[in-house]
CSV table of C-alpha atoms in Angstrom, one decimal:
chain,number,residue,atom,x,y,z
A,389,UNK,CA,89.8,30.9,96.6
A,390,UNK,CA,92.6,32.8,95.1
A,391,UNK,CA,91.2,36.1,93.0
A,392,UNK,CA,93.6,36.1,90.2
A,393,UNK,CA,92.1,32.9,89.3
A,394,UNK,CA,89.9,33.1,86.4
A,395,UNK,CA,86.6,31.1,86.2
A,396,UNK,CA,84.5,29.0,83.8
A,397,UNK,CA,81.4,30.9,82.4
A,398,UNK,CA,80.7,28.8,79.7
A,399,UNK,CA,81.1,25.1,78.8
A,400,UNK,CA,80.7,23.4,75.5
A,401,UNK,CA,79.9,19.7,74.3
A,402,UNK,CA,78.7,19.0,70.9
A,403,UNK,CA,78.9,15.0,69.8
A,404,UNK,CA,76.9,15.6,66.7
A,405,UNK,CA,79.8,15.5,63.7
A,406,UNK,CA,79.7,15.6,60.6
A,407,UNK,CA,81.5,15.0,57.5
A,408,UNK,CA,83.8,18.5,56.0
A,409,UNK,CA,84.2,17.6,51.9
A,410,UNK,CA,84.7,13.5,52.5
A,411,UNK,CA,88.6,13.5,54.4
A,412,UNK,CA,87.5,15.5,57.8
A,413,UNK,CA,84.6,13.9,60.1
A,414,UNK,CA,84.7,17.0,62.6
A,415,UNK,CA,82.2,17.9,65.4
A,416,UNK,CA,81.5,21.7,65.1
A,417,UNK,CA,82.7,22.8,68.7
A,418,UNK,CA,82.8,26.6,68.3
A,419,UNK,CA,80.7,28.7,65.9
A,420,UNK,CA,80.3,32.6,65.4
A,421,UNK,CA,76.6,33.5,67.5
A,422,UNK,CA,76.0,36.4,68.7
A,423,UNK,CA,75.4,36.0,71.7
A,424,UNK,CA,79.1,34.1,72.4
A,425,UNK,CA,81.2,35.9,70.0
A,426,UNK,CA,81.5,39.1,72.7
A,427,UNK,CA,83.0,36.1,75.0
A,428,UNK,CA,84.9,34.8,72.1
A,429,UNK,CA,86.2,37.2,70.2
A,430,UNK,CA,88.4,37.4,68.1
A,431,UNK,CA,87.7,33.6,67.5
A,432,UNK,CA,84.9,32.4,65.5
A,433,UNK,CA,84.2,29.1,64.8
A,434,UNK,CA,86.8,26.0,65.9
A,435,UNK,CA,86.0,22.0,64.0
A,436,UNK,CA,87.6,18.9,65.7
A,437,UNK,CA,88.1,15.8,64.0
A,438,UNK,CA,88.3,13.3,67.0
A,439,UNK,CA,91.5,10.4,66.4
A,440,UNK,CA,89.7,8.7,63.2
A,441,UNK,CA,91.5,5.5,61.2
A,442,UNK,CA,91.2,6.0,57.3
A,443,UNK,CA,92.4,2.9,55.0
A,444,UNK,CA,95.5,3.4,52.6
A,445,UNK,CA,94.0,4.7,49.1
A,446,UNK,CA,94.5,6.5,45.6
A,447,UNK,CA,91.2,8.7,46.2
A,448,UNK,CA,92.7,12.5,47.5
A,449,UNK,CA,90.6,12.4,51.2
A,450,UNK,CA,89.7,16.7,51.7
A,451,UNK,CA,88.6,19.7,50.5
A,452,UNK,CA,88.1,21.2,47.0
A,453,UNK,CA,89.0,24.4,46.0
A,454,UNK,CA,86.9,27.2,47.8
A,455,UNK,CA,87.5,30.8,48.8
A,456,UNK,CA,87.3,32.7,51.9
A,457,UNK,CA,87.2,36.4,52.5
A,458,UNK,CA,88.1,38.7,55.6
A,459,UNK,CA,89.4,36.4,58.3
A,460,UNK,CA,92.7,33.9,59.0
A,461,UNK,CA,92.4,29.9,59.2
A,462,UNK,CA,94.3,28.5,61.8
A,463,UNK,CA,95.1,24.1,61.5
A,464,UNK,CA,97.1,21.9,63.6
A,465,UNK,CA,98.2,18.6,62.5
A,466,UNK,CA,97.7,16.2,65.4
A,467,UNK,CA,98.4,13.0,64.3
A,468,UNK,CA,98.3,12.0,60.1
A,469,UNK,CA,99.2,14.9,57.3
A,470,UNK,CA,97.4,17.2,56.3
A,471,UNK,CA,97.9,19.3,52.1
A,472,UNK,CA,97.0,23.0,50.9
A,473,UNK,CA,97.0,24.9,47.7
A,474,UNK,CA,96.4,28.4,47.2
A,475,UNK,CA,95.4,31.5,44.9
A,476,UNK,CA,98.0,33.5,46.9
A,477,UNK,CA,101.4,31.1,46.4
A,478,UNK,CA,100.9,28.7,49.3
A,479,UNK,CA,101.1,25.9,50.5
A,480,UNK,CA,102.6,23.3,51.8
A,481,UNK,CA,102.6,19.7,54.2
A,482,UNK,CA,102.4,19.6,57.8
A,483,UNK,CA,103.1,16.3,60.0
A,484,UNK,CA,101.8,16.5,63.8
A,485,UNK,CA,102.7,19.1,65.8
A,486,UNK,CA,102.8,21.5,63.0
A,487,UNK,CA,100.4,24.0,62.6
A,488,UNK,CA,99.3,25.9,58.8
A,489,UNK,CA,98.2,30.0,59.4
A,490,UNK,CA,96.0,30.9,56.3
A,491,UNK,CA,95.5,34.8,55.8
A,492,UNK,CA,92.3,35.2,53.7
A,493,UNK,CA,92.2,38.8,53.8
A,494,UNK,CA,90.8,40.5,50.7
A,495,UNK,CA,90.1,36.9,49.3
A,496,UNK,CA,91.8,33.8,48.3
A,497,UNK,CA,90.7,30.4,46.8
A,498,UNK,CA,92.8,26.6,48.4
A,499,UNK,CA,92.0,23.2,48.7
A,500,UNK,CA,93.0,21.1,52.0
A,501,UNK,CA,94.3,17.3,52.0
A,502,UNK,CA,95.6,13.9,53.4
A,503,UNK,CA,98.6,14.3,51.7
A,504,UNK,CA,99.4,12.0,49.5
A,505,UNK,CA,101.9,9.7,51.7
A,506,UNK,CA,99.2,9.6,54.4
A,507,UNK,CA,96.6,8.8,52.5
A,508,UNK,CA,98.4,5.8,50.1
A,509,UNK,CA,99.3,4.7,54.2
A,510,UNK,CA,96.7,4.8,55.7
A,511,UNK,CA,96.5,5.5,59.3
A,512,UNK,CA,94.6,7.5,62.5
A,513,UNK,CA,94.0,11.6,61.1
A,514,UNK,CA,93.3,14.1,63.8
A,515,UNK,CA,93.2,17.6,63.3
A,516,UNK,CA,91.8,21.2,64.0
A,517,UNK,CA,90.4,24.0,62.6
A,518,UNK,CA,90.1,27.8,63.5
A,519,UNK,CA,89.1,30.6,62.2
A,520,UNK,CA,90.1,34.2,63.5
A,521,UNK,CA,88.4,36.7,62.8
A,522,UNK,CA,90.4,40.4,61.5
A,523,UNK,CA,90.4,43.7,62.4
A,524,UNK,CA,88.0,45.4,60.1
A,525,UNK,CA,91.7,47.7,58.9
A,526,UNK,CA,92.9,44.7,57.9
A,527,UNK,CA,89.5,42.7,56.6
A,528,UNK,CA,91.6,43.0,53.2
A,529,UNK,CA,94.9,43.0,53.5
A,530,UNK,CA,97.0,40.5,51.3
A,531,UNK,CA,96.5,36.8,51.3
A,532,UNK,CA,99.6,34.8,52.7
A,533,UNK,CA,100.4,31.6,54.0
A,534,UNK,CA,102.9,30.1,56.5
A,535,UNK,CA,103.0,26.6,57.5
A,536,UNK,CA,105.4,25.9,61.0
A,537,UNK,CA,107.0,22.5,61.8
A,538,UNK,CA,106.8,21.6,65.2
A,539,UNK,CA,110.3,21.7,65.8
A,540,UNK,CA,109.9,25.8,65.0
A,541,UNK,CA,108.4,25.8,68.1
A,542,UNK,CA,109.2,27.8,71.1
A,543,UNK,CA,108.5,25.4,74.1
A,544,UNK,CA,107.9,26.8,78.2
A,545,UNK,CA,108.5,23.8,80.2
A,546,UNK,CA,106.2,23.7,83.2
A,547,UNK,CA,107.7,21.3,85.3
A,548,UNK,CA,109.7,18.1,84.4
A,549,UNK,CA,106.5,16.8,82.9
A,550,UNK,CA,104.5,19.4,81.8
A,551,UNK,CA,104.9,22.2,79.2
A,552,UNK,CA,103.4,25.0,76.4
A,553,UNK,CA,103.9,25.3,73.1
A,554,UNK,CA,103.7,28.6,72.2
A,555,UNK,CA,101.8,28.5,69.1
A,556,UNK,CA,101.4,32.4,68.3
A,557,UNK,CA,102.4,35.5,71.5
A,558,UNK,CA,104.0,34.9,73.6
A,559,UNK,CA,104.9,33.4,77.2
A,560,UNK,CA,107.5,34.4,80.1
A,561,UNK,CA,110.4,34.0,77.4
A,562,UNK,CA,109.5,32.1,74.3
A,563,UNK,CA,107.8,33.5,71.5
A,564,UNK,CA,105.3,32.2,68.9
A,565,UNK,CA,106.3,32.2,65.5
A,566,UNK,CA,102.8,34.2,63.6
A,567,UNK,CA,102.7,37.3,63.4
A,568,UNK,CA,98.3,38.0,64.3
A,569,UNK,CA,96.5,41.3,63.7
A,570,UNK,CA,95.0,41.8,67.0
A,571,UNK,CA,96.7,40.6,70.2
A,572,UNK,CA,96.4,36.6,70.1
A,573,UNK,CA,98.5,34.0,72.5
A,574,UNK,CA,98.0,30.8,71.2
A,575,UNK,CA,99.0,27.7,73.3
A,576,UNK,CA,98.9,23.8,73.5
A,577,UNK,CA,99.0,22.9,77.3
A,578,UNK,CA,100.9,19.1,77.4
A,579,UNK,CA,100.0,18.5,81.1
A,580,UNK,CA,100.8,14.9,83.2
A,581,UNK,CA,98.5,13.2,85.0
A,582,UNK,CA,98.2,14.2,89.4
A,583,UNK,CA,99.8,17.4,88.2
A,584,UNK,CA,98.3,21.3,89.0
A,585,UNK,CA,99.4,24.0,86.9
A,586,UNK,CA,98.8,27.9,86.6
A,587,UNK,CA,99.3,29.1,83.5
A,588,UNK,CA,99.6,33.3,83.1
A,589,UNK,CA,96.9,35.0,80.7
A,590,UNK,CA,96.3,38.5,80.0
A,591,UNK,CA,93.0,39.9,81.9
A,592,UNK,CA,92.2,41.9,79.5
A,593,UNK,CA,91.9,39.3,76.9
A,594,UNK,CA,89.0,36.5,76.4
A,595,UNK,CA,90.5,33.4,77.4
A,596,UNK,CA,89.3,29.4,76.0
A,597,UNK,CA,90.7,26.0,76.4
A,598,UNK,CA,89.4,23.0,74.0
A,599,UNK,CA,90.2,19.9,75.7
A,600,UNK,CA,91.9,17.5,73.3
A,601,UNK,CA,92.3,14.5,75.4
A,602,UNK,CA,92.8,13.6,78.8
A,603,UNK,CA,90.2,15.0,81.9
A,604,UNK,CA,90.7,17.3,84.4
A,605,UNK,CA,89.6,20.3,86.1
A,606,UNK,CA,89.8,24.0,84.4
A,607,UNK,CA,89.4,26.2,87.0
A,608,UNK,CA,87.5,24.0,89.6
A,609,UNK,CA,85.1,23.0,86.7
A,610,UNK,CA,85.5,19.3,85.8
A,611,UNK,CA,86.4,18.7,82.0
A,612,UNK,CA,86.9,15.9,80.3
A,613,UNK,CA,88.0,15.2,76.2
A,614,UNK,CA,86.2,17.0,73.3
A,615,UNK,CA,84.7,20.0,75.8
A,616,UNK,CA,85.8,23.4,75.7
A,617,UNK,CA,85.3,26.1,77.9
A,618,UNK,CA,84.9,30.3,78.3
A,619,UNK,CA,86.6,31.3,81.0
A,620,UNK,CA,85.3,34.3,82.6
A,621,UNK,CA,87.6,38.1,81.6
A,622,UNK,CA,87.8,38.9,85.3
A,623,UNK,CA,91.6,37.1,86.2
A,624,UNK,CA,94.8,36.5,84.9
A,625,UNK,CA,96.0,33.0,85.7
A,626,UNK,CA,94.2,29.9,84.5
A,627,UNK,CA,94.4,27.0,86.8
A,628,UNK,CA,94.6,23.3,85.5
A,629,UNK,CA,94.5,20.1,87.7
A,630,UNK,CA,94.8,16.9,85.9
A,631,UNK,CA,93.0,13.6,86.9
A,632,UNK,CA,94.7,11.8,83.5
A,633,UNK,CA,98.2,13.5,81.2
A,634,UNK,CA,96.1,16.5,79.2
A,635,UNK,CA,96.2,17.9,76.3
A,636,UNK,CA,95.3,21.3,76.0
A,637,UNK,CA,94.7,24.0,73.5
A,638,UNK,CA,94.5,27.7,74.9
A,639,UNK,CA,93.0,30.3,73.1
A,640,UNK,CA,93.1,34.0,74.4
A,641,UNK,CA,92.4,37.2,72.3
A,642,UNK,CA,91.9,40.8,72.7
A,643,UNK,CA,88.2,41.2,71.7
A,644,UNK,CA,87.6,43.2,68.5
A,645,UNK,CA,84.1,44.9,69.1
A,646,UNK,CA,83.0,45.8,65.8
A,647,UNK,CA,80.0,44.3,63.8
A,648,UNK,CA,80.5,41.1,61.9
A,649,UNK,CA,78.6,39.5,59.5
A,650,UNK,CA,78.9,36.5,59.0
A,651,UNK,CA,78.2,34.0,55.8
A,652,UNK,CA,79.7,30.6,54.4
A,653,UNK,CA,83.1,31.2,53.7
A,654,UNK,CA,83.2,35.0,54.3
A,655,UNK,CA,83.2,37.0,57.7
A,656,UNK,CA,82.7,40.6,56.4
A,657,UNK,CA,81.7,43.8,58.6
A,658,UNK,CA,78.6,44.5,57.0
A,659,UNK,CA,76.3,42.5,54.5
A,660,UNK,CA,76.9,44.8,51.2
A,661,UNK,CA,80.6,43.6,51.9
A,662,UNK,CA,79.2,39.8,52.0
A,663,UNK,CA,77.2,40.5,48.9
A,664,UNK,CA,81.0,42.4,47.6
A,665,UNK,CA,83.0,39.0,48.2
A,666,UNK,CA,79.9,36.9,46.4
A,667,UNK,CA,80.1,38.8,43.6
A,668,UNK,CA,84.2,39.0,43.4
A,669,UNK,CA,84.5,35.0,44.1
A,670,UNK,CA,82.3,34.6,42.1
A,671,UNK,CA,84.4,36.9,38.8
A,672,UNK,CA,87.2,34.8,39.4
A,673,UNK,CA,88.7,37.6,41.1
A,674,UNK,CA,90.4,35.6,44.1
A,675,UNK,CA,92.0,34.1,42.0
A,676,UNK,CA,92.3,30.1,40.9
A,677,UNK,CA,94.8,27.4,41.9
A,678,UNK,CA,96.7,25.9,38.9
A,679,UNK,CA,98.2,22.4,38.1
A,680,UNK,CA,101.9,22.9,39.5
A,681,UNK,CA,101.1,26.5,40.1
A,682,UNK,CA,98.9,29.1,41.5
A,683,UNK,CA,97.5,32.7,39.8
A,684,UNK,CA,95.5,35.4,41.4
């Protein structure tokens, strides 16, 4: 076996689903436990809303106003459209293939819904939301939002039928669209049936992979859609052998070797900072979303 190939350390599969608001029916693929976080840092949490058919409706489906502080959310639209508004002035709608990256930083109020046009038409909805921790030095950074459409991302061709979409970080001469506070590479790999590819990853980073669809082998471990794998730190190649067409989200990040405390929508470094976040939210200092404009 090639000594540069990473091996699978942990494989997770969460079958139980729950509603987030009335628009996102998700599997809690990853949660920020003390045991797993050293292997997944800076990635804290991942929710996956598998393909689900929604009927046409005039009702807003999603999650109403809620706060965050101390980390970033990354939302991937796979099918359907997602609308975002926040108290820092950010907002927009992303269609399939697009990504929303929100830095909660010092504090933000936002809401997330199916877009009005998607709700009216109905259809299949599928998305992923990832939580990315911020180093202590940046936890109180100004809040901000960026939405990037599918067409704006750089794509690296692995073969005629397989490719890597570069969402954050870099791969060879391709650059991602998002600036990050710590070293992070996020790629979406589409691998054609029967193909084998070694994806280059940085050995100093934690590397994870989520199987959005398809079936195959990652580092000789059989993986199927909905499964999440954590790779060993040793090695700089992620080996993928597909049994069917595969769609895989690959996450690599420099570990943040600092204490963290997660409580609901806040991720800080100490319990005192969590209490402060709760008080700031209750006092209204994280701002609010108004019709037609935002206030912070």
